[in-house]
Short mmCIF file of C-alpha atoms in Angstrom, two decimals:
data_model
loop_
_atom_site.label_atom_id
_atom_site.label_comp_id
_atom_site.label_asym_id
_atom_site.label_seq_id
_atom_site.Cartn_x
_atom_site.Cartn_y
_atom_site.Cartn_z
CA MET A 1 -18.60 -13.32 -3.60
CA SER A 2 -18.64 -9.73 -5.35
CA THR A 3 -18.86 -8.80 -8.79
CA VAL A 4 -17.18 -5.93 -9.76
CA VAL A 5 -18.14 -4.35 -13.64
CA ILE A 6 -15.77 -2.27 -15.53
CA GLN A 7 -17.65 0.47 -16.72
CA PRO A 8 -15.67 2.82 -19.83
CA THR A 9 -14.97 4.82 -17.16
CA GLY A 10 -12.78 3.57 -14.92
CA VAL A 11 -13.23 1.66 -11.54
CA THR A 12 -12.79 3.06 -7.84
CA PRO A 13 -10.41 1.89 -5.21
CA ALA A 14 -12.60 -0.31 -3.44
CA ASP A 15 -13.11 -2.18 -7.01
CA VAL A 16 -9.70 -2.87 -6.85
CA LEU A 17 -9.47 -4.81 -3.21
CA ALA A 18 -12.32 -6.31 -4.04
CA VAL A 19 -10.43 -8.07 -6.99
CA ALA A 20 -6.45 -7.91 -5.29
CA ARG A 21 -8.13 -9.16 -1.90
CA GLY A 22 -11.69 -10.19 -1.97
CA ASN A 23 -11.09 -12.43 -5.03
CA ALA A 24 -14.30 -10.81 -7.03
CA LYS A 25 -14.88 -11.45 -10.00
CA VAL A 26 -15.25 -9.47 -13.09
CA VAL A 27 -17.31 -8.53 -15.53
CA LEU A 28 -16.98 -6.22 -18.83
CA ASP A 29 -19.61 -4.00 -19.42
CA PRO A 30 -21.46 -3.89 -22.66
CA ALA A 31 -20.26 -0.33 -23.44
CA ALA A 32 -16.46 -0.95 -22.21
CA ILE A 33 -17.10 -3.33 -25.34
CA ASP A 34 -18.35 -0.96 -27.77
CA ALA A 35 -15.62 1.09 -26.72
CA MET A 36 -12.45 -0.85 -27.47
CA THR A 37 -14.78 -2.23 -31.13
CA ALA A 38 -14.88 1.67 -32.09
CA SER A 39 -10.96 2.00 -30.78
CA ARG A 40 -9.69 -1.27 -32.71
CA SER A 41 -11.33 -0.35 -35.84
CA VAL A 42 -8.96 3.25 -35.50
CA VAL A 43 -5.70 0.95 -35.65
CA ASP A 44 -7.50 -1.44 -38.49
CA GLY A 45 -7.64 1.60 -40.58
CA ILE A 46 -4.61 2.76 -39.75
CA GLU A 47 -3.08 -0.72 -40.88
CA ALA A 48 -4.70 -0.81 -44.12
CA ALA A 49 -3.58 2.80 -45.16
CA GLY A 50 -0.03 2.07 -44.44
CA GLN A 51 0.15 5.17 -42.36
CA PRO A 52 3.54 4.90 -39.83
CA VAL A 53 2.41 4.48 -36.36
CA TYR A 54 4.66 3.77 -33.41
CA GLY A 55 3.96 0.81 -31.82
CA VAL A 56 1.63 -0.74 -34.98
CA SER A 57 4.16 -0.45 -37.79
CA THR A 58 7.62 0.50 -36.02
CA GLY A 59 9.60 -1.33 -33.35
CA PHE A 60 9.93 0.35 -29.55
CA GLY A 61 12.21 2.99 -27.61
CA ALA A 62 15.03 3.31 -29.59
CA LEU A 63 14.01 0.84 -32.24
CA ALA A 64 10.87 3.50 -33.23
CA ASN A 65 12.25 4.65 -36.57
CA THR A 66 11.99 1.05 -37.63
CA PHE A 67 9.42 -0.01 -40.02
CA VAL A 68 8.32 -2.96 -39.63
CA ALA A 69 6.19 -4.97 -42.86
CA PRO A 70 3.01 -5.31 -42.36
CA GLN A 71 3.10 -9.41 -42.50
CA ARG A 72 5.71 -9.65 -39.44
CA ARG A 73 3.63 -6.96 -37.06
CA ALA A 74 1.53 -9.84 -35.10
CA GLU A 75 5.10 -11.61 -34.90
CA LEU A 76 6.28 -8.01 -33.49
CA GLN A 77 3.97 -7.96 -31.16
CA HIS A 78 4.43 -11.73 -29.59
CA ALA A 79 8.35 -10.58 -29.87
CA LEU A 80 8.02 -7.29 -27.95
CA ILE A 81 6.06 -9.39 -25.39
CA ARG A 82 8.69 -12.43 -24.85
CA SER A 83 11.48 -9.46 -24.80
CA HIS A 84 9.94 -7.50 -22.21
CA ALA A 85 9.19 -10.41 -19.64
CA ALA A 86 12.95 -10.09 -18.55
CA GLY A 87 12.16 -9.60 -14.43
CA VAL A 88 14.25 -11.70 -12.04
CA GLY A 89 13.87 -12.03 -8.36
CA THR A 90 11.27 -13.04 -5.92
CA ALA A 91 7.80 -13.36 -6.88
CA MET A 92 4.92 -10.33 -6.26
CA PRO A 93 2.47 -10.85 -3.93
CA ARG A 94 -0.14 -12.36 -5.68
CA GLU A 95 -2.40 -9.34 -4.76
CA VAL A 96 -0.60 -6.96 -6.46
CA VAL A 97 -0.31 -8.65 -9.69
CA ARG A 98 -4.20 -9.45 -9.49
CA ALA A 99 -4.39 -5.52 -8.87
CA MET A 100 -2.34 -5.44 -11.89
CA MET A 101 -4.14 -7.12 -14.44
CA LEU A 102 -7.68 -5.82 -12.80
CA LEU A 103 -6.41 -1.78 -13.54
CA ARG A 104 -4.94 -3.02 -16.89
CA VAL A 105 -8.12 -3.97 -17.84
CA ARG A 106 -9.81 -0.98 -16.62
CA SER A 107 -7.19 0.74 -19.13
CA LEU A 108 -8.15 -1.32 -22.42
CA ALA A 109 -12.32 -0.25 -21.00
CA PHE A 110 -12.10 3.52 -21.85
CA GLY A 111 -11.93 2.28 -25.55
CA ARG A 112 -8.19 4.60 -26.00
CA SER A 113 -5.68 1.99 -26.78
CA GLY A 114 -7.23 -0.03 -29.81
CA VAL A 115 -7.34 -3.48 -28.93
CA ARG A 116 -9.78 -6.16 -29.31
CA PRO A 117 -12.86 -6.47 -27.07
CA LEU A 118 -10.73 -10.40 -26.74
CA VAL A 119 -7.94 -9.10 -25.51
CA ALA A 120 -9.56 -7.57 -22.04
CA ASN A 121 -11.77 -10.61 -21.44
CA ALA A 122 -8.77 -13.04 -22.00
CA LEU A 123 -7.33 -10.68 -18.89
CA VAL A 124 -11.05 -10.56 -17.10
CA ASP A 125 -10.19 -15.18 -17.71
CA LEU A 126 -7.22 -14.95 -15.85
CA LEU A 127 -8.80 -13.67 -12.88
CA ASN A 128 -12.04 -15.07 -12.67
CA HIS A 129 -9.97 -18.66 -12.71
CA ASP A 130 -7.30 -17.40 -10.06
CA VAL A 131 -4.68 -17.55 -12.34
CA THR A 132 -2.43 -15.42 -11.46
CA PRO A 133 0.97 -14.72 -13.98
CA TRP A 134 4.16 -15.08 -12.21
CA VAL A 135 6.07 -11.39 -11.50
CA PRO A 136 9.60 -11.18 -10.49
CA GLU A 137 10.12 -7.66 -7.68
CA HIS A 138 12.33 -6.80 -10.39
CA GLY A 139 12.16 -5.11 -13.68
CA SER A 140 10.13 -2.11 -13.34
CA LEU A 141 11.70 1.89 -14.36
CA GLY A 142 8.30 3.08 -13.80
CA ALA A 143 8.30 4.38 -17.21
CA SER A 144 7.13 3.58 -19.98
CA GLY A 145 4.87 2.03 -16.98
CA ASP A 146 5.37 -1.07 -15.51
CA LEU A 147 6.59 -2.64 -18.59
CA ALA A 148 8.52 -5.79 -17.29
CA PRO A 149 6.13 -6.76 -14.60
CA LEU A 150 2.74 -6.03 -17.45
CA ALA A 151 4.69 -8.74 -19.68
CA HIS A 152 5.26 -11.12 -17.48
CA CYS A 153 1.23 -10.47 -16.93
CA ALA A 154 0.75 -10.68 -20.58
CA LEU A 155 2.51 -13.32 -21.74
CA ALA A 156 0.95 -15.75 -19.66
CA LEU A 157 -1.93 -14.92 -21.87
CA LEU A 158 0.21 -16.65 -24.64
CA GLY A 159 0.36 -19.62 -23.42
CA GLU A 160 3.97 -19.08 -21.87
CA GLY A 161 5.68 -18.10 -18.43
CA TRP A 162 4.75 -19.16 -15.51
CA VAL A 163 1.92 -18.66 -12.92
CA LEU A 164 1.49 -18.92 -9.74
CA GLY A 165 1.19 -22.09 -8.06
CA ALA A 166 -0.74 -23.01 -5.36
CA ALA A 167 2.39 -23.66 -2.57
CA GLY A 168 3.34 -20.60 -4.14
CA ASP A 169 5.45 -21.93 -6.81
CA ARG A 170 5.47 -21.36 -10.26
CA ILE A 171 4.42 -23.65 -13.08
CA PRO A 172 4.01 -23.41 -16.36
CA ALA A 173 1.32 -20.87 -17.76
CA SER A 174 0.70 -23.40 -20.44
CA GLU A 175 -0.26 -25.76 -18.27
CA ALA A 176 -2.70 -23.84 -15.34
CA LEU A 177 -4.62 -22.39 -18.59
CA ARG A 178 -5.42 -26.41 -19.33
CA ARG A 179 -6.52 -26.49 -16.43
CA ALA A 180 -8.81 -23.91 -16.09
CA GLY A 181 -9.83 -24.78 -19.55
CA LEU A 182 -8.98 -20.85 -21.56
CA PRO A 183 -6.68 -21.06 -24.79
CA PRO A 184 -4.01 -18.71 -24.85
CA ILE A 185 -4.37 -15.83 -27.13
CA GLU A 186 -2.81 -14.55 -30.66
CA LEU A 187 -1.86 -10.59 -30.53
CA ALA A 188 -2.55 -8.41 -33.49
CA ALA A 189 -1.43 -5.10 -34.82
CA LYS A 190 -1.04 -2.84 -31.13
CA GLU A 191 -1.92 -5.40 -28.88
CA GLY A 192 1.39 -6.56 -27.14
CA LEU A 193 2.66 -2.71 -26.60
CA ALA A 194 -1.40 -1.98 -25.29
CA LEU A 195 -1.22 -4.46 -22.64
CA ILE A 196 2.42 -3.65 -20.73
CA ASN A 197 2.26 0.25 -21.49
CA GLY A 198 0.65 1.25 -17.97
CA THR A 199 0.86 2.30 -14.61
CA ASP A 200 -0.94 -0.94 -13.06
CA GLY A 201 1.73 -2.30 -10.94
CA MET A 202 2.21 0.82 -9.17
CA LEU A 203 -1.03 2.03 -8.73
CA GLY A 204 -2.55 -1.14 -7.56
CA MET A 205 0.35 -0.89 -4.44
CA LEU A 206 -0.21 2.67 -3.57
CA LEU A 207 -3.98 2.09 -3.49
CA MET A 208 -3.37 -0.82 -0.97
CA ALA A 209 -0.89 0.73 0.71
CA SER A 210 -3.33 3.32 1.40
CA ASP A 211 -5.85 1.13 2.57
CA ASP A 212 -3.28 -0.49 4.65
CA ALA A 213 -1.70 2.99 6.03
CA ALA A 214 -5.41 4.91 6.99
CA HIS A 215 -6.17 1.28 8.98
CA LEU A 216 -2.66 1.91 11.00
CA PHE A 217 -2.88 5.43 11.52
CA THR A 218 -5.76 5.05 13.29
CA LEU A 219 -4.41 1.71 15.87
CA ALA A 220 -0.96 5.05 16.11
CA ASP A 221 -3.91 6.86 17.31
CA VAL A 222 -5.15 4.32 20.11
CA THR A 223 -1.74 3.27 20.89
CA ALA A 224 -0.58 6.79 21.56
CA ALA A 225 -3.50 6.95 23.79
CA LEU A 226 -2.48 3.85 25.61
CA ALA A 227 1.04 4.86 26.10
CA VAL A 228 0.01 8.33 27.36
CA GLU A 229 -2.49 6.86 29.71
CA ALA A 230 -0.41 4.23 31.04
CA MET A 231 2.50 6.93 31.47
CA LEU A 232 -0.02 8.88 33.25
CA GLY A 233 -0.03 11.81 30.43
CA SER A 234 -2.18 14.77 30.03
CA ASP A 235 -5.37 14.94 28.40
CA ARG A 236 -4.95 18.33 27.90
CA PRO A 237 -3.09 18.73 24.26
CA PHE A 238 -5.29 17.19 22.66
CA ARG A 239 -8.30 18.93 23.61
CA PRO A 240 -9.85 20.52 20.41
CA GLU A 241 -9.62 24.59 20.68
CA LEU A 242 -6.21 23.70 20.99
CA HIS A 243 -6.15 21.77 17.24
CA THR A 244 -8.60 24.65 15.57
CA ILE A 245 -6.13 27.47 16.02
CA ARG A 246 -4.32 25.04 14.17
CA PRO A 247 -6.09 23.96 11.57
CA HIS A 248 -4.74 20.86 9.95
CA PRO A 249 -7.06 18.51 9.36
CA GLY A 250 -4.71 15.23 10.18
CA GLN A 251 -3.87 17.15 13.32
CA ALA A 252 -7.27 17.78 14.31
CA ALA A 253 -8.36 14.14 13.90
CA SER A 254 -6.00 12.52 15.45
CA ALA A 255 -6.41 14.50 18.30
CA ALA A 256 -10.31 13.81 18.68
CA ASN A 257 -9.14 10.32 18.74
CA ILE A 258 -6.78 10.37 21.75
CA HIS A 259 -8.68 12.76 23.97
CA ARG A 260 -11.82 10.60 23.83
CA LEU A 261 -9.73 7.37 24.35
CA LEU A 262 -8.38 8.72 26.80
CA GLN A 263 -12.09 9.44 28.64
CA ASP A 264 -13.48 7.73 31.52
CA SER A 265 -10.46 6.22 32.63
CA ALA A 266 -9.22 5.93 36.33
CA VAL A 267 -5.69 5.74 35.44
CA MET A 268 -6.27 9.25 34.25
CA GLU A 269 -8.33 10.60 37.06
CA SER A 270 -5.36 9.26 39.33
CA HIS A 271 -3.66 12.13 39.10
CA ARG A 272 -5.58 15.16 36.84
CA ASP A 273 -5.31 17.38 39.67
CA ASP A 274 -1.90 16.41 40.77
CA VAL A 275 -0.48 19.84 41.30
CA VAL A 276 2.96 18.28 40.93
CA HIS A 277 2.10 16.62 38.14
CA ALA A 278 4.20 17.72 34.86
CA VAL A 279 3.49 20.74 33.18
CA GLN A 280 4.06 19.18 29.73
CA ASP A 281 4.54 15.90 28.80
CA ALA A 282 7.40 14.78 26.27
CA TYR A 283 6.90 15.68 22.46
CA SER A 284 6.55 12.09 21.89
CA MET A 285 3.26 11.89 23.49
CA ARG A 286 2.13 15.47 23.38
CA CYS A 287 2.58 15.94 19.57
CA ALA A 288 1.56 12.68 18.93
CA PRO A 289 -1.42 14.10 16.30
CA GLN A 290 0.50 16.58 14.94
CA VAL A 291 2.81 14.27 13.66
CA ALA A 292 0.38 11.21 13.13
CA GLY A 293 -2.11 14.34 11.76
CA ALA A 294 0.48 15.31 9.18
CA ALA A 295 0.86 11.66 7.75
CA ARG A 296 -2.80 11.67 7.45
CA ASP A 297 -2.67 14.64 4.98
CA THR A 298 0.10 13.19 3.14
CA LEU A 299 -1.95 9.90 3.27
CA ASP A 300 -5.49 12.41 1.16
CA PHE A 301 -2.68 13.66 -0.90
CA ALA A 302 -1.49 10.11 -2.35
CA ARG A 303 -5.40 8.86 -2.55
CA GLN A 304 -6.03 12.16 -4.64
CA VAL A 305 -3.30 11.14 -6.79
CA ALA A 306 -4.36 7.83 -6.95
CA GLY A 307 -7.80 8.70 -7.79
CA ARG A 308 -6.82 11.00 -10.92
CA GLU A 309 -4.92 7.96 -11.62
CA LEU A 310 -8.09 5.63 -12.23
CA ILE A 311 -9.29 7.45 -14.26
CA SER A 312 -6.81 8.13 -16.38
CA VAL A 313 -5.86 6.96 -19.93
CA VAL A 314 -2.45 5.71 -20.11
CA ASP A 315 -1.12 3.92 -22.06
CA ASN A 316 1.32 4.92 -26.02
CA PRO A 317 -0.04 5.63 -28.32
CA VAL A 318 -3.20 6.24 -27.84
CA VAL A 319 -6.72 6.60 -30.21
CA LEU A 320 -7.97 9.89 -29.40
CA LEU A 321 -12.49 9.75 -29.66
CA ASP A 322 -11.46 11.96 -33.05
CA GLY A 323 -9.71 8.70 -34.90
CA ARG A 324 -6.28 10.17 -34.00
CA VAL A 325 -3.59 8.45 -32.83
CA GLU A 326 -1.19 10.40 -30.42
CA SER A 327 1.83 8.90 -28.89
CA THR A 328 2.09 10.66 -24.82
CA GLY A 329 3.81 10.33 -21.85
CA ASN A 330 0.91 9.15 -19.98
CA PHE A 331 2.43 6.37 -19.24
CA HIS A 332 5.72 8.16 -16.64
CA GLY A 333 4.64 7.36 -13.52
CA ALA A 334 5.90 10.39 -11.48
CA PRO A 335 3.06 11.19 -10.13
CA LEU A 336 2.44 7.99 -8.14
CA GLY A 337 6.05 7.49 -7.12
CA PHE A 338 6.07 11.02 -5.39
CA ALA A 339 2.95 10.49 -3.72
CA ALA A 340 4.34 7.02 -2.30
CA ASP A 341 8.06 8.40 -1.46
CA PHE A 342 5.77 11.34 0.60
CA LEU A 343 3.60 8.78 2.48
CA ALA A 344 6.37 6.92 3.08
CA VAL A 345 8.14 9.50 4.88
CA ALA A 346 5.45 10.08 6.48
CA ALA A 347 4.79 6.38 7.43
CA ALA A 348 7.69 6.26 8.95
CA GLU A 349 8.19 9.16 11.23
CA VAL A 350 4.67 7.42 12.43
CA GLY A 351 7.00 4.73 13.58
CA ALA A 352 9.38 6.44 15.11
CA ILE A 353 7.67 8.37 17.30
CA ALA A 354 5.94 5.36 18.37
CA GLU A 355 9.14 4.12 19.45
CA ARG A 356 10.00 6.70 21.62
CA ARG A 357 7.01 6.76 23.49
CA VAL A 358 8.20 2.46 23.82
CA ASP A 359 11.67 3.79 24.93
CA ARG A 360 9.83 5.89 28.00
CA LEU A 361 7.93 3.71 28.97
CA LEU A 362 10.61 1.14 29.93
CA ASP A 363 12.74 4.05 31.53
CA VAL A 364 12.30 4.22 34.88
CA THR A 365 13.51 7.99 35.19
CA ARG A 366 10.78 8.72 32.81
CA SER A 367 8.04 6.27 33.22
CA ARG A 368 6.44 7.95 35.67
CA ASP A 369 6.73 5.10 38.69
CA LEU A 370 6.93 2.01 36.37
CA PRO A 371 9.41 -0.56 36.80
CA ALA A 372 12.11 -0.80 34.44
CA PHE A 373 11.66 -1.92 31.17
CA LEU A 374 7.69 -3.27 32.63
CA SER A 375 9.09 -5.94 34.60
CA PRO A 376 7.45 -6.29 38.12
CA ASP A 377 10.77 -8.05 39.22
CA ALA A 378 14.23 -6.57 36.68
CA GLY A 379 17.09 -7.46 37.27
CA VAL A 380 16.99 -11.57 36.79
CA ASN A 381 14.17 -10.51 34.19
CA SER A 382 14.90 -7.65 31.14
CA GLY A 383 11.14 -7.29 30.48
CA LEU A 384 10.34 -5.77 27.14
CA MET A 385 14.10 -4.05 27.04
CA ILE A 386 15.28 -6.52 23.95
CA ALA A 387 11.77 -5.33 22.50
CA GLN A 388 12.81 -1.71 22.69
CA TYR A 389 15.89 -2.73 20.16
CA THR A 390 14.07 -4.25 17.95
CA ALA A 391 11.98 -1.73 17.53
CA ALA A 392 14.77 0.97 17.34
CA GLY A 393 15.87 -1.31 14.50
CA ILE A 394 12.67 -1.38 13.12
CA VAL A 395 12.85 2.39 12.80
CA ALA A 396 16.25 2.36 11.40
CA GLU A 397 15.45 0.08 8.56
CA ASN A 398 12.22 2.63 8.01
CA ARG A 399 14.79 5.94 8.15
CA ARG A 400 16.23 4.09 4.65
CA LEU A 401 13.35 3.42 3.09
CA ALA A 402 12.56 6.91 3.43
CA ALA A 403 14.66 7.93 0.84
CA PRO A 404 12.41 8.55 -2.30
CA ALA A 405 12.93 6.54 -5.06
CA SER A 406 11.64 9.08 -7.29
CA VAL A 407 14.86 10.41 -7.42
CA ASP A 408 16.75 7.54 -9.02
CA SER A 409 16.14 8.14 -12.26
CA LEU A 410 18.49 6.43 -14.91
CA PRO A 411 18.45 6.55 -18.59
CA THR A 412 17.46 3.39 -20.68
CA SER A 413 16.50 2.49 -24.15
CA GLY A 414 19.39 3.81 -26.21
CA MET A 415 18.89 7.61 -23.78
CA GLN A 416 15.34 7.23 -25.68
CA GLU A 417 14.05 6.73 -22.21
CA ASP A 418 16.56 9.07 -20.68
CA HIS A 419 13.66 10.19 -17.49
CA VAL A 420 12.49 7.13 -15.42
CA SER A 421 10.20 7.79 -12.36
CA MET A 422 11.06 4.78 -10.30
CA GLY A 423 7.43 4.60 -9.31
CA TRP A 424 7.44 1.07 -8.95
CA ALA A 425 10.78 0.84 -6.47
CA ALA A 426 8.83 3.91 -4.34
CA THR A 427 5.45 1.98 -3.99
CA LYS A 428 7.08 -1.62 -3.28
CA LYS A 429 9.11 0.25 -0.59
CA LEU A 430 6.27 1.96 0.77
CA ARG A 431 4.52 -1.59 1.53
CA THR A 432 7.64 -2.21 2.92
CA VAL A 433 7.78 0.81 5.22
CA LEU A 434 3.67 0.01 5.79
CA ASP A 435 4.39 -3.87 6.74
CA ASN A 436 7.41 -2.58 9.55
CA LEU A 437 5.27 0.20 11.15
CA THR A 438 2.99 -2.76 11.58
CA SER A 439 5.49 -4.24 13.83
CA LEU A 440 6.38 -0.99 15.51
CA LEU A 441 2.80 -0.09 16.84
CA ALA A 442 2.54 -4.08 17.85
CA VAL A 443 5.47 -3.11 20.12
CA GLU A 444 3.90 0.05 21.44
CA LEU A 445 0.93 -1.82 22.38
CA LEU A 446 2.51 -3.74 24.21
CA ALA A 447 4.14 -2.09 26.07
CA ALA A 448 1.32 0.14 27.07
CA VAL A 449 -0.54 -2.93 27.84
CA ARG A 450 2.03 -4.19 29.87
CA GLY A 451 2.18 -0.62 31.47
CA LEU A 452 -1.96 -0.34 32.42
CA GLN A 453 -1.63 -3.88 33.73
CA LEU A 454 0.94 -2.64 36.22
CA ARG A 455 -1.41 0.85 37.31
CA ALA A 456 -3.75 -1.91 38.57
CA PRO A 457 -5.98 -1.66 40.73
CA LEU A 458 -6.86 1.33 38.92
CA GLN A 459 -8.98 0.58 35.80
CA PRO A 460 -7.73 1.69 32.68
CA SER A 461 -9.72 3.14 29.35
CA PRO A 462 -12.51 1.18 27.92
CA ALA A 463 -9.89 1.53 25.14
CA GLY A 464 -7.25 0.24 27.61
CA ARG A 465 -9.33 -3.09 28.34
CA ALA A 466 -9.89 -3.78 25.04
CA ALA A 467 -6.27 -3.64 24.59
CA ILE A 468 -5.61 -5.45 27.18
CA ALA A 469 -8.54 -8.20 26.62
CA ALA A 470 -6.97 -8.30 23.06
CA LEU A 471 -2.90 -9.45 24.58
CA THR A 472 -3.93 -11.08 27.62
CA GLY A 473 -4.31 -14.46 26.39
CA ALA A 474 -0.83 -14.02 24.61
CA ALA A 475 1.02 -11.81 27.20
CA GLY A 476 -0.40 -13.00 30.20
CA GLU A 477 0.12 -11.03 33.23
CA PRO A 478 3.27 -9.36 34.50
CA GLY A 479 5.37 -11.50 35.57
CA PRO A 480 8.52 -13.44 35.10
CA ASP A 481 10.04 -13.39 31.70
CA ILE A 482 8.49 -15.30 28.72
CA PHE A 483 9.62 -15.91 24.70
CA LEU A 484 8.60 -12.58 23.71
CA ALA A 485 8.23 -13.78 19.92
CA PRO A 486 5.14 -14.91 20.02
CA VAL A 487 3.45 -11.95 21.72
CA LEU A 488 4.94 -10.06 19.61
CA GLU A 489 3.58 -11.97 16.56
CA ALA A 490 0.25 -12.08 18.17
CA ALA A 491 0.44 -8.62 18.81
CA ARG A 492 1.09 -7.63 15.36
CA GLU A 493 -1.91 -9.78 14.16
CA VAL A 494 -3.98 -7.70 16.58
CA VAL A 495 -2.76 -4.51 15.35
CA ALA A 496 -3.03 -5.49 11.41
CA GLY A 497 -6.55 -6.77 12.01
CA PRO A 498 -10.33 -5.04 12.37
CA GLU A 499 -11.24 -6.76 15.57
CA LEU A 500 -9.30 -4.30 18.35
CA ARG A 501 -10.92 -1.21 16.65
CA ALA A 502 -14.18 -2.42 16.34
CA ALA A 503 -14.23 -3.42 19.96
CA ILE A 504 -12.88 -0.08 21.02
CA GLU A 505 -15.26 1.64 18.53
CA ARG A 506 -18.36 -0.46 20.54
CA GLU A 507 -17.16 1.39 24.02
CA VAL A 508 -16.36 4.69 22.76
CA GLY A 509 -17.69 5.39 19.26
CA THR A 510 -16.50 5.70 15.75
CA LEU A 511 -12.64 6.75 15.09
CA ALA A 512 -11.44 8.98 12.59
#
C-alpha cells in the first residue's frame, strides 16, 4: 500500500486516484502543519481584536451581516455543519467521498484557511481508518462549492451523522469512530466554514472521470479498428500523412492507433487489391479518428482545468500571506462544470459513432457479406439484433445526459448566492456518460469479434486475435442464439479492465 504525503503545495491526480481507488495511506508533511499553524494564528488574532470577518464573527450567506458574539462562535461552526448536511438521495460511491476528503485536506494544507492542524488530521484519520462518511447524491449546487456533501463529511468528524457500513448500508458516525478508536473533534471559529467551502467533490469526480475517459478513448480506437477490419474496411484513411495536414493532436494519436491495429491481418490483405472494393468507407469508419481524436483533445482540456484546480486555494474567506483575511469567489465551480459538460459531450459522441458501426456490422446490406445480425442461421436466430437495440437506447440516454448542467443556475440563499455552477451535477452525470460508454464499446467489441470469427479461415490482426481470445470464453463461436446479457457483462469487464489493452500492446507496441 502506497503513502501520499500532503505538502502545502497541492497533490497530483495520481495521489487522488491512489487514495480514492487504491486505499493509499495519507500523511501530512510537517511543512503543511506549519502553514496551517501560521494561518490559524491570524484567525486567533482577528478574534482577539474583535474585527468583523465573514464566517468568523458573522453568519453565513444571506446572514453575512449578522454579528455573532465571541462566546457563540464555536457554536456557530457546529450549527453550520448540522444545518448544511441537508442532502438527500442515494449515497455517493466510496471512491468519490474518499477523493473529496483528500482534496479538502489538500486545500486546508495550503495554510490559507485559518484552521488548526487538528482539523486536517481528523480527516486524515478517517481516510486511514477507512471511515467513509455517508454523502447523499443531491444537495450541491457547485457554489459555494460542494456545501452539503462536504458538510456530511464534516459531520462525521463531530461524531454525528452517518458513515458507510461494510455492506453499503449506513451506520451512526459515533459508532464508527468508536470502533476505529477516533475521538470526535470540537470546532473553533472559522473551521466549520473551511471544511465545507470547496470544490472538492466536483474536482474528485472530474479527476476520476478523466482517468476513466483516457482508458476508454484508447479502447474506442481498438473497437473501431476491429469493426473496420470485420467490415473489410480500408486502412488508408488512417495513414499519418493524412493527419499531419490537419494537425489536431488527438486525431493524429487516434489515427496512428487504428492504423497500427489493422496491420498484419489476413482479413485486411484479402481485399487490399480488390478493384471493386469501396472507394470510400462510411463516415463511422473513415472518420473514427476525427471524432475520437476530438474527444482526446477535450479530455486534455479537462485535465488542464483539473490540474489548475489541484493547486488552487478554494475557500472563503482566505488568509493571505500578509495577514489579511479576504472574501473570494474561488469556491465557484464554473471551471470544473464547464470542463465536465464539454467532456460529457465528447464521450457521448465517441459512443454514438461506435453504435453506428455496430449497426453496419449487423446490416446484411452494408456489412460486406457478413450474415444478417451476425448470425450464421438468421431467421430462426436473431444474433446480435437486440444488442444493437440496447446500444441505441444507451446512445439516446447519453444524448440527454450531454445537455450541459452548467447553464442551469438557480439562485439561492435569499439571492445572496444568485448564480451557481451546477458543477456537482455536471461531474456526476459525466461519470454516468462514461459508464454508458463502457457498455457501448462492449457491444461494439462483441459485434466486431463476431464479425472477425465469421471471416474465418482468414486470420485477423493481432488485436483481433487478442479480442477473440478475451471474449471466446463468454461468447463462444458463432452459432445458435445464446443468453446475451452475461456475454455483454463479460464484454463490459473486458473493456473496463486493463488486460485486453495489455495483450494487444504486447503484440503491436504501446498505444496512445
